[in-house]
mmCIF file with all atom_site columns, C-alpha atoms in Angstrom:
data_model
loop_
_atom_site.group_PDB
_atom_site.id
_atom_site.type_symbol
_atom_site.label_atom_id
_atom_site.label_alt_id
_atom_site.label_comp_id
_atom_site.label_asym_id
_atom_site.label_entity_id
_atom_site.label_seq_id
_atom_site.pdbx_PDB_ins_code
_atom_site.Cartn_x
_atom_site.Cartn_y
_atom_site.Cartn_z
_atom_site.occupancy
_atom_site.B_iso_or_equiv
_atom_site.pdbx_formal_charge
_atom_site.auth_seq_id
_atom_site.auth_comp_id
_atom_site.auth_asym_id
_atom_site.auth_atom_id
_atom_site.pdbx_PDB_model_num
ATOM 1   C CA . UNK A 1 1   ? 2.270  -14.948 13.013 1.00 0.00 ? 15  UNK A CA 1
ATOM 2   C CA . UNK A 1 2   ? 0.842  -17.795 11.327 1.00 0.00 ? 16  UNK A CA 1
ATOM 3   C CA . UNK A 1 3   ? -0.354 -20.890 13.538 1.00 0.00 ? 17  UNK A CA 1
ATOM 4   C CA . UNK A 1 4   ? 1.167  -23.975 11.937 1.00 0.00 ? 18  UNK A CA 1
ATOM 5   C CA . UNK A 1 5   ? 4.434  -25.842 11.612 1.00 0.00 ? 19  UNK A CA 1
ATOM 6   C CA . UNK A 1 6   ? 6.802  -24.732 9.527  1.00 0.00 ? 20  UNK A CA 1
ATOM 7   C CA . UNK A 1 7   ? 10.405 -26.504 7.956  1.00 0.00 ? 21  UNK A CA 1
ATOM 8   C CA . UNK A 1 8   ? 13.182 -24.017 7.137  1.00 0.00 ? 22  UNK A CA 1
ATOM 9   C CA . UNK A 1 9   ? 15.407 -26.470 4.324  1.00 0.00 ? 23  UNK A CA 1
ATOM 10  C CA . UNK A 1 10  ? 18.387 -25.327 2.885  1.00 0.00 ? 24  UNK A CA 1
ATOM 11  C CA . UNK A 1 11  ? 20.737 -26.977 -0.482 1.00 0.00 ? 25  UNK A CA 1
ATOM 12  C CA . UNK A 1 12  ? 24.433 -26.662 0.569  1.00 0.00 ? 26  UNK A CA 1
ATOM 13  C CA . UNK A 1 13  ? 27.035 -26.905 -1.340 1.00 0.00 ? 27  UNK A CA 1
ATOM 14  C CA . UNK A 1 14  ? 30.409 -26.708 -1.870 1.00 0.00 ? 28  UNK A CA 1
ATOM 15  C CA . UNK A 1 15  ? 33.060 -26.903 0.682  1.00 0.00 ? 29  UNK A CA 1
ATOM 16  C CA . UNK A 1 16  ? 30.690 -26.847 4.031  1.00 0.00 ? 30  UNK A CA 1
ATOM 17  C CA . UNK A 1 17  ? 29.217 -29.916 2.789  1.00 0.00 ? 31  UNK A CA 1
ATOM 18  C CA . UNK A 1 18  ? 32.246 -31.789 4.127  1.00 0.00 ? 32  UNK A CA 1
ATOM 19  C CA . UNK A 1 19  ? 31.637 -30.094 7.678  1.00 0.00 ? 33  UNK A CA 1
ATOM 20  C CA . UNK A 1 20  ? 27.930 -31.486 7.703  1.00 0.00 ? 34  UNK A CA 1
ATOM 21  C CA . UNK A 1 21  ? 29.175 -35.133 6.505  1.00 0.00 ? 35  UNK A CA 1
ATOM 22  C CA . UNK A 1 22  ? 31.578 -35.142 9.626  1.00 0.00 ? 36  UNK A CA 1
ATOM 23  C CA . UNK A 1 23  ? 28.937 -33.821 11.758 1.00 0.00 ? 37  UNK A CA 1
ATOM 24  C CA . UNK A 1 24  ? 26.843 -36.542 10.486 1.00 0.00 ? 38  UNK A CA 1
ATOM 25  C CA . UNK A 1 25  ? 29.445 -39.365 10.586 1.00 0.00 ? 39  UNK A CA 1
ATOM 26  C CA . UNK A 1 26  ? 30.366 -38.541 14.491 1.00 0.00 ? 40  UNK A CA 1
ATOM 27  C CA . UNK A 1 27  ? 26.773 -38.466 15.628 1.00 0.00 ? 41  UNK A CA 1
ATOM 28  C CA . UNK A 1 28  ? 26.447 -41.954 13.843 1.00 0.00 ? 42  UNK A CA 1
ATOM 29  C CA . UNK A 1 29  ? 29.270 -43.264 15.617 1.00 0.00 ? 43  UNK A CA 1
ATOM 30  C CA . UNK A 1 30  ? 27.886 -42.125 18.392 1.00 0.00 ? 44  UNK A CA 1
ATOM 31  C CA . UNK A 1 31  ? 24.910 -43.623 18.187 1.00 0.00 ? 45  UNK A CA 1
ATOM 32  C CA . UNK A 1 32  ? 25.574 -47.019 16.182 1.00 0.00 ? 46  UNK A CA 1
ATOM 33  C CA . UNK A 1 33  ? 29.380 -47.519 17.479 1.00 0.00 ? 47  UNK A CA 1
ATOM 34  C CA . UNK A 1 34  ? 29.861 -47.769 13.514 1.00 0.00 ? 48  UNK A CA 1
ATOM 35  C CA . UNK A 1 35  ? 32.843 -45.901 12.235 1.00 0.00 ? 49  UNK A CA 1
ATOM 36  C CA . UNK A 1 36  ? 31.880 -44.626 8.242  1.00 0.00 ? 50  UNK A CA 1
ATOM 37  C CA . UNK A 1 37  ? 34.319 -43.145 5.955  1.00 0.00 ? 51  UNK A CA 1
ATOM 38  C CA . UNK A 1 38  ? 36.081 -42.913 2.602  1.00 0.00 ? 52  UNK A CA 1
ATOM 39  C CA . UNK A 1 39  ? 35.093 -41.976 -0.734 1.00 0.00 ? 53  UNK A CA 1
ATOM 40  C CA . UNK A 1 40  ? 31.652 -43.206 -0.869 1.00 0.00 ? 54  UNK A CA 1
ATOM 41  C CA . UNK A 1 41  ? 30.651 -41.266 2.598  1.00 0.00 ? 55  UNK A CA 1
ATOM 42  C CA . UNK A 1 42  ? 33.203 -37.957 1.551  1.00 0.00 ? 56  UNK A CA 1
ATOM 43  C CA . UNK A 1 43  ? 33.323 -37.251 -2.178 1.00 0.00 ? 57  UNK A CA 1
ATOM 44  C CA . UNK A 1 44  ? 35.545 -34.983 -3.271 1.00 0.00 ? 58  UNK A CA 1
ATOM 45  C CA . UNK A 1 45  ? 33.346 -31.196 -3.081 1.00 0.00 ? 59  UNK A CA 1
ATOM 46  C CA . UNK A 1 46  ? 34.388 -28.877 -5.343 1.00 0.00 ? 60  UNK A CA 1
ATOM 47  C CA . UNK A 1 47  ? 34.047 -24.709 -3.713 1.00 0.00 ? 61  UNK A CA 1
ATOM 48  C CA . UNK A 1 48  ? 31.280 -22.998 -5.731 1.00 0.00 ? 62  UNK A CA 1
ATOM 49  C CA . UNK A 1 49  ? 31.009 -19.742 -5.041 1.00 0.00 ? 63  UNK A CA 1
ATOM 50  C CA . UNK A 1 50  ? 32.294 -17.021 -2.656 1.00 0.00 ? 64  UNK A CA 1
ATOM 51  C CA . UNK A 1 51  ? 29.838 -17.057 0.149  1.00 0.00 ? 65  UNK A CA 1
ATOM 52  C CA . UNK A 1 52  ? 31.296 -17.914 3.462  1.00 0.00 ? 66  UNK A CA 1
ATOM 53  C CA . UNK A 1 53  ? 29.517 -20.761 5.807  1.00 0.00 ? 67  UNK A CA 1
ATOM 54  C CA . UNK A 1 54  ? 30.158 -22.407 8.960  1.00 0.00 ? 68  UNK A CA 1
ATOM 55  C CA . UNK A 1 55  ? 28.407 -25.440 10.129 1.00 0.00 ? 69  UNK A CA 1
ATOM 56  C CA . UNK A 1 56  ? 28.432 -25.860 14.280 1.00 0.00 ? 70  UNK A CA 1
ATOM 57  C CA . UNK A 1 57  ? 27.208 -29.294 15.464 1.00 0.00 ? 71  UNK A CA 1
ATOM 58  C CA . UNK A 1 58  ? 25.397 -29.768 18.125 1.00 0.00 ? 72  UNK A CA 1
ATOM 59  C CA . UNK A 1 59  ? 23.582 -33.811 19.534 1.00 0.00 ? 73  UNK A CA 1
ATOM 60  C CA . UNK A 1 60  ? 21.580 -34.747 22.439 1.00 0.00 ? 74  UNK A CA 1
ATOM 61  C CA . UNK A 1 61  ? 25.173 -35.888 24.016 1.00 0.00 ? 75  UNK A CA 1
ATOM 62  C CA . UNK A 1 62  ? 27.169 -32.265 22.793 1.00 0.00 ? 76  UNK A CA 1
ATOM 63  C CA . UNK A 1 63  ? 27.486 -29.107 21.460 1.00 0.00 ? 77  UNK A CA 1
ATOM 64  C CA . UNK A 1 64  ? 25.483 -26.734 23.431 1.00 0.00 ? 78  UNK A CA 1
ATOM 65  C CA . UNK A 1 65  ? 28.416 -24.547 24.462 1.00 0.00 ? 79  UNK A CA 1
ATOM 66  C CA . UNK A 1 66  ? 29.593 -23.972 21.006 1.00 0.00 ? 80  UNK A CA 1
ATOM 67  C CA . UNK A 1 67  ? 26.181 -23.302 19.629 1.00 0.00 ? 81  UNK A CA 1
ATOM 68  C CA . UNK A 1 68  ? 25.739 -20.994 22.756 1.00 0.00 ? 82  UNK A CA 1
ATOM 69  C CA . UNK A 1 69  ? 29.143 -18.741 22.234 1.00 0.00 ? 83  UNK A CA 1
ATOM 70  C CA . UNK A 1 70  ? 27.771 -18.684 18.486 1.00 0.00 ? 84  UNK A CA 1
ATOM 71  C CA . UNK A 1 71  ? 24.477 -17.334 19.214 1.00 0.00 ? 85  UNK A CA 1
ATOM 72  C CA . UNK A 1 72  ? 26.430 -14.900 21.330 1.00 0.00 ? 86  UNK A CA 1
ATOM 73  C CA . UNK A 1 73  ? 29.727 -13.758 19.131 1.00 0.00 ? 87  UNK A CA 1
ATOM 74  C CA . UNK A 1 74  ? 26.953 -13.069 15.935 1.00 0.00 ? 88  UNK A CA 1
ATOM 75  C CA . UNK A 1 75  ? 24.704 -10.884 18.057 1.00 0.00 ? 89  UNK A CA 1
ATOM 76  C CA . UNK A 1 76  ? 27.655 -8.945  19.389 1.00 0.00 ? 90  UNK A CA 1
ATOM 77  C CA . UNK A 1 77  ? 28.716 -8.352  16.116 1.00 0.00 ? 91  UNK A CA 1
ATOM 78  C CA . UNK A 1 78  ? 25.577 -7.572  13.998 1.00 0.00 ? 92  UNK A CA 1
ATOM 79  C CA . UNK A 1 79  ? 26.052 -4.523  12.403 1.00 0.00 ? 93  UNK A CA 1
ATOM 80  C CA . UNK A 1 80  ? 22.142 -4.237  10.582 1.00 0.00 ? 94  UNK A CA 1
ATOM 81  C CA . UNK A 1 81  ? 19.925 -6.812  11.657 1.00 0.00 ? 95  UNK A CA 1
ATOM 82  C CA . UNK A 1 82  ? 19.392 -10.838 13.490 1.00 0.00 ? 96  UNK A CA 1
ATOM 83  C CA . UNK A 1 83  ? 17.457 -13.227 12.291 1.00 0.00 ? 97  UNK A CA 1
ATOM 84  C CA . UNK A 1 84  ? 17.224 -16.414 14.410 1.00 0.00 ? 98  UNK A CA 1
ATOM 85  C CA . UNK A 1 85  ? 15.171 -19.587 13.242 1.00 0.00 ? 99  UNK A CA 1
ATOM 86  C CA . UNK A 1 86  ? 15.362 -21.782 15.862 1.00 0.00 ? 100 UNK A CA 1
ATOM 87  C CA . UNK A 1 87  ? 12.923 -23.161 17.984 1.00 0.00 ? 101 UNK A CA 1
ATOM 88  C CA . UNK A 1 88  ? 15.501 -24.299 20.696 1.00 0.00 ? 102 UNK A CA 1
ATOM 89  C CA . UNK A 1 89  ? 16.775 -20.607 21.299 1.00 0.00 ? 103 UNK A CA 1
ATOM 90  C CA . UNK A 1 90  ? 15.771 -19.386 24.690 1.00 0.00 ? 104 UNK A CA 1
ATOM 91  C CA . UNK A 1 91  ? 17.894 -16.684 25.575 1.00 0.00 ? 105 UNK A CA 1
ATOM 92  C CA . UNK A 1 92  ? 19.054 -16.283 28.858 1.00 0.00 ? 106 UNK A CA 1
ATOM 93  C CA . UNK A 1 93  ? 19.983 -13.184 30.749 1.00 0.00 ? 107 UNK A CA 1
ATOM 94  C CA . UNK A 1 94  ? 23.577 -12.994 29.145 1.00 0.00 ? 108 UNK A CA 1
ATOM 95  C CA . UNK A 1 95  ? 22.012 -13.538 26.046 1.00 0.00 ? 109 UNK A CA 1
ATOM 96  C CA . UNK A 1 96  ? 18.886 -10.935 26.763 1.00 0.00 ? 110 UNK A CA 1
ATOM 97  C CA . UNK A 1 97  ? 21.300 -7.971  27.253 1.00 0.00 ? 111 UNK A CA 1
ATOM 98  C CA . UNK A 1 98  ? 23.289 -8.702  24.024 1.00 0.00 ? 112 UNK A CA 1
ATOM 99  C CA . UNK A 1 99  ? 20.182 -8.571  22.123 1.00 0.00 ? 113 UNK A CA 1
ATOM 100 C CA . UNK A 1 100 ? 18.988 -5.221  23.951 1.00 0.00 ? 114 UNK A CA 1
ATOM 101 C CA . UNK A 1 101 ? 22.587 -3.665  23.548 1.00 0.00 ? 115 UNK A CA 1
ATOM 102 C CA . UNK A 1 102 ? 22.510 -4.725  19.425 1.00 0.00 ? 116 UNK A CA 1
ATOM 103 C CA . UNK A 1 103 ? 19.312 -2.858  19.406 1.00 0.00 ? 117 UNK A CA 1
ATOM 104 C CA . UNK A 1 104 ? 20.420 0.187   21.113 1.00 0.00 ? 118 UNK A CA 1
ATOM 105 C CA . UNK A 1 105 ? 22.983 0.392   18.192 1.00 0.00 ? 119 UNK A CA 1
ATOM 106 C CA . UNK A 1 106 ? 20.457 0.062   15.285 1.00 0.00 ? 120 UNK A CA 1
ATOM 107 C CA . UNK A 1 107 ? 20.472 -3.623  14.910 1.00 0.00 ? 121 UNK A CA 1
ATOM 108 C CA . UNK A 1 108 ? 16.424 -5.007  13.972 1.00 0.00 ? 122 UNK A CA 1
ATOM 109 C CA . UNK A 1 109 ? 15.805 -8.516  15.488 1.00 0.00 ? 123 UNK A CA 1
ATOM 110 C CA . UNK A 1 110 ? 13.376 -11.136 14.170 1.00 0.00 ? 124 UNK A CA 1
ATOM 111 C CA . UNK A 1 111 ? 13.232 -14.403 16.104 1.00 0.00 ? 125 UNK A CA 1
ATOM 112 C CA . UNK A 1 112 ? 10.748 -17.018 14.764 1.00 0.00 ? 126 UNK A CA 1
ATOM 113 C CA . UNK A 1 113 ? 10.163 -20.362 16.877 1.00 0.00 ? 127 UNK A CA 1
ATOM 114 C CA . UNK A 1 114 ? 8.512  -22.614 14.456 1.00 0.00 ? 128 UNK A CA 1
#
């Protein structure tokens, strides 16, 4: 594995793009006590293509749970293979046997940190 730092960027759009604008607009409440909204903050987004996303926020203050039972649900279910890119994930025991059990039933796993 290669020794240096490495960002993982993504372009989103469509529909989902309105879940990352609230996501963004709560933690700046949060932070500032500033309320932001309307047209100028949430365009109108129109759906382009079929492929399904989900955004899951997570802060300093929240979100840990959700993002947990995420990481969770999605290795339960893999059917072929997990890729995690996330240099937060630690797994914990829970966590440890759902990635064991996924391999036992032919699921690869790739975790990179950085």
């Amino acid at each position: 594995m290669p020794e240096h730092w490495r960002d993982t960027n993504a372009r989103i759009e469509g529909p989902a793009v309105r879940f990352l604008q609230a996501a963004f607009a709560e933690s700046w409440l949060e932070t500032t006590g500033i309320a932001i909204g309307g047209d100028g903050y949430f365009p109108r987004v129109e759906s382009i293509g079929n492929l399904p996303a989900q955004v899951v926020k997570s802060s300093p203050t929240g979100g840990s749970f959700q993002n947990y039972m995420l990481f969770l649900l999605s290795i339960n279910s893999a059917k072929k293979s997990i890729l995690i890119t996330n240099s937060y994930f630690i797994p914990d025991d829970v966590m440890t046997e759902a990635l064991v059990k996924a391999a036992t039933r032919g699921s690869s796993y790739y975790y990179r940190a950085r």
